Coordinates of C-alpha atoms in Angstrom, one line a residue:
M13 CA 186.6 36.6 156.0
R14 CA 182.9 36.9 157.0
T15 CA 181.0 40.1 156.3
H16 CA 179.0 41.8 158.9
L17 CA 175.7 40.6 157.5
A18 CA 176.8 37.0 157.5
R19 CA 177.4 37.3 161.3
L20 CA 173.8 38.4 162.1
G21 CA 171.8 35.8 163.8
V22 CA 168.1 34.8 163.7
R23 CA 167.1 37.4 166.4
H24 CA 168.8 40.3 164.5
W25 CA 167.2 39.4 161.2
S26 CA 163.8 38.7 162.8
L27 CA 163.8 42.1 164.6
A28 CA 164.8 43.8 161.4
G29 CA 161.9 42.1 159.5
L30 CA 159.5 42.9 162.3
A31 CA 160.5 46.5 162.3
F32 CA 160.0 46.7 158.6
C33 CA 156.6 45.1 158.9
V34 CA 155.7 47.7 161.6
L35 CA 156.8 50.4 159.1
M36 CA 154.7 48.9 156.3
M37 CA 151.6 48.8 158.5
A38 CA 152.2 52.3 159.8
V39 CA 152.2 53.6 156.3
A40 CA 149.1 51.6 155.3
L41 CA 147.2 52.8 158.4
G42 CA 148.4 56.3 157.9
L43 CA 147.1 56.3 154.4
E44 CA 143.8 54.9 155.5
H45 CA 143.2 57.0 158.6
I46 CA 145.0 60.3 157.8
A47 CA 144.9 60.5 154.0
G48 CA 141.4 58.9 153.9
L49 CA 142.3 56.1 151.4
E50 CA 139.9 53.2 151.8
P51 CA 141.7 49.8 151.3
C52 CA 140.3 47.5 148.7
P53 CA 140.0 43.7 149.3
L54 CA 143.5 43.0 147.7
C55 CA 145.0 45.8 149.9
I56 CA 143.5 44.0 153.0
F57 CA 145.0 40.7 151.8
Q58 CA 148.4 42.4 151.5
R59 CA 148.0 43.6 155.0
V60 CA 147.3 40.1 156.1
A61 CA 150.6 39.0 154.5
V62 CA 152.5 41.7 156.3
L63 CA 150.9 40.7 159.6
S64 CA 151.6 37.1 158.9
A65 CA 155.3 37.8 158.3
A66 CA 155.4 40.0 161.4
A67 CA 154.0 37.2 163.5
V68 CA 156.7 34.8 162.2
F69 CA 159.4 37.4 162.9
A70 CA 158.1 38.1 166.4
V71 CA 158.1 34.4 167.3
A72 CA 161.5 33.8 165.7
A73 CA 162.9 36.8 167.6
I74 CA 161.5 35.6 171.0
H75 CA 162.5 31.9 170.3
N76 CA 165.9 32.7 168.7
P77 CA 166.7 29.1 167.8
E78 CA 170.3 27.9 167.8
G79 CA 169.9 25.0 165.5
R80 CA 169.6 24.9 161.7
V81 CA 166.2 23.2 161.8
G82 CA 164.5 25.9 163.9
A83 CA 166.1 28.8 162.1
G84 CA 165.4 27.2 158.7
L85 CA 161.7 26.7 159.7
Y86 CA 161.3 30.4 160.6
G87 CA 163.1 31.4 157.4
V88 CA 160.9 29.3 155.2
L89 CA 157.7 30.4 157.1
G90 CA 158.7 34.1 156.8
L91 CA 159.6 33.6 153.1
A92 CA 156.2 32.0 152.5
A93 CA 154.3 34.9 154.1
V94 CA 156.4 37.4 152.0
A95 CA 155.9 35.4 148.8
G96 CA 152.2 35.5 149.4
G97 CA 152.3 39.2 149.7
I98 CA 154.4 39.5 146.6
G99 CA 151.8 37.4 144.8
V100 CA 148.9 39.5 145.9
A101 CA 150.6 42.8 145.2
G102 CA 151.6 41.5 141.8
R103 CA 148.0 40.5 141.1
H104 CA 146.9 43.9 142.2
L105 CA 149.3 45.6 139.9
W106 CA 148.2 43.4 137.0
L107 CA 144.6 44.4 137.6
Q108 CA 145.6 48.1 137.6
S109 CA 147.4 47.6 134.3
L110 CA 144.3 46.3 132.5
P111 CA 142.5 48.5 130.0
P112 CA 139.2 49.8 131.4
E113 CA 137.1 47.5 129.3
E114 CA 138.8 44.4 130.7
V115 CA 138.5 45.4 134.3
P116 CA 136.3 43.0 136.2
S117 CA 133.1 44.4 137.6
C118 CA 132.9 45.4 141.2
G119 CA 131.7 42.6 143.5
P120 CA 130.3 42.7 147.0
G121 CA 132.4 44.2 149.8
L122 CA 134.8 42.0 151.7
D123 CA 132.8 42.2 154.9
Y124 CA 129.7 41.0 153.2
M125 CA 131.6 38.1 151.5
M126 CA 133.1 37.1 154.9
E127 CA 129.7 36.9 156.5
L128 CA 128.1 34.8 153.8
L129 CA 130.7 32.7 152.1
P130 CA 133.2 30.1 153.1
W131 CA 136.8 31.3 153.5
R132 CA 138.0 29.5 150.4
D133 CA 135.3 31.1 148.2
V134 CA 136.2 34.6 149.6
V135 CA 139.9 34.1 148.8
A136 CA 139.0 33.0 145.3
M137 CA 136.6 35.9 144.7
V138 CA 139.1 38.5 146.0
L139 CA 142.0 37.1 144.0
S140 CA 139.9 37.1 140.8
G141 CA 139.7 40.8 141.4
S142 CA 137.1 43.5 141.2
G143 CA 136.8 46.9 139.7
E144 CA 137.6 48.7 142.9
C145 CA 141.0 47.0 143.1
A146 CA 141.8 48.2 139.6
E147 CA 141.4 51.9 140.6
I148 CA 144.5 53.9 141.1
D149 CA 143.8 56.3 143.9
F150 CA 147.3 57.4 144.7
L151 CA 150.7 57.7 143.0
F152 CA 154.0 58.5 144.6
L153 CA 156.9 59.0 142.2
G154 CA 154.7 57.6 139.5
I155 CA 154.2 54.3 141.3
S156 CA 150.8 53.1 142.7
L157 CA 150.4 51.8 146.2
P158 CA 150.4 48.1 145.2
G159 CA 153.7 48.9 143.4
W160 CA 155.2 50.4 146.5
T161 CA 153.9 47.4 148.5
L162 CA 155.5 45.0 146.1
I163 CA 158.8 46.9 146.5
G164 CA 158.3 46.7 150.3
F165 CA 157.7 42.9 150.1
V166 CA 160.9 42.5 148.0
V167 CA 162.9 44.4 150.6
L168 CA 161.1 42.5 153.4
A169 CA 162.2 39.2 151.8
L170 CA 165.8 40.1 152.9
A171 CA 164.8 39.2 156.5
P172 CA 163.8 35.6 155.9
L173 CA 166.6 35.1 153.5
G174 CA 169.0 36.4 156.2
I175 CA 167.4 34.0 158.7
L176 CA 168.1 31.2 156.2
L177 CA 171.6 32.4 155.7
S178 CA 172.2 32.3 159.5
A179 CA 170.6 28.8 159.6
F180 CA 172.9 27.3 157.0
R181 CA 176.2 29.2 157.4
E182 CA 179.0 27.4 159.0
R183 CA 178.8 27.2 162.7
G184 CA 182.2 27.8 164.2

């Protein structure tokens, strides 16, 4: 006997993932524009991961492949975007957990780096962290924003895993 979740197809999982990405971005933009919290470079990279996953889910929902190869490809691409977000959010949490004397010094702003440096160097500098990324500006239920984002990415991982499930379940 199949469960209800096992019967969901690529389009259903993709639309659920896309909706969750929209929710994550709405929260991020609300915190920025309504609450006045300015995103640090690692926060911006987490947004890029959310938008990357959203793009994969949107294309997957439109395409709605029938075969295992297409569905598997969308599942793997979505999982890669989510895994990147999990990695960046985890790195952000790690920076926030450092004692003050071990926090890296603040570097140049992301806009400045993007203008002067090659993309690879910008990514390396941002992931090495800066003092502004280690600041905890907001807590909700005792969890910082990167912690909530990490939780969001873990929940979001259900969508590409569901796509993979639909790709490799028995077709009957």
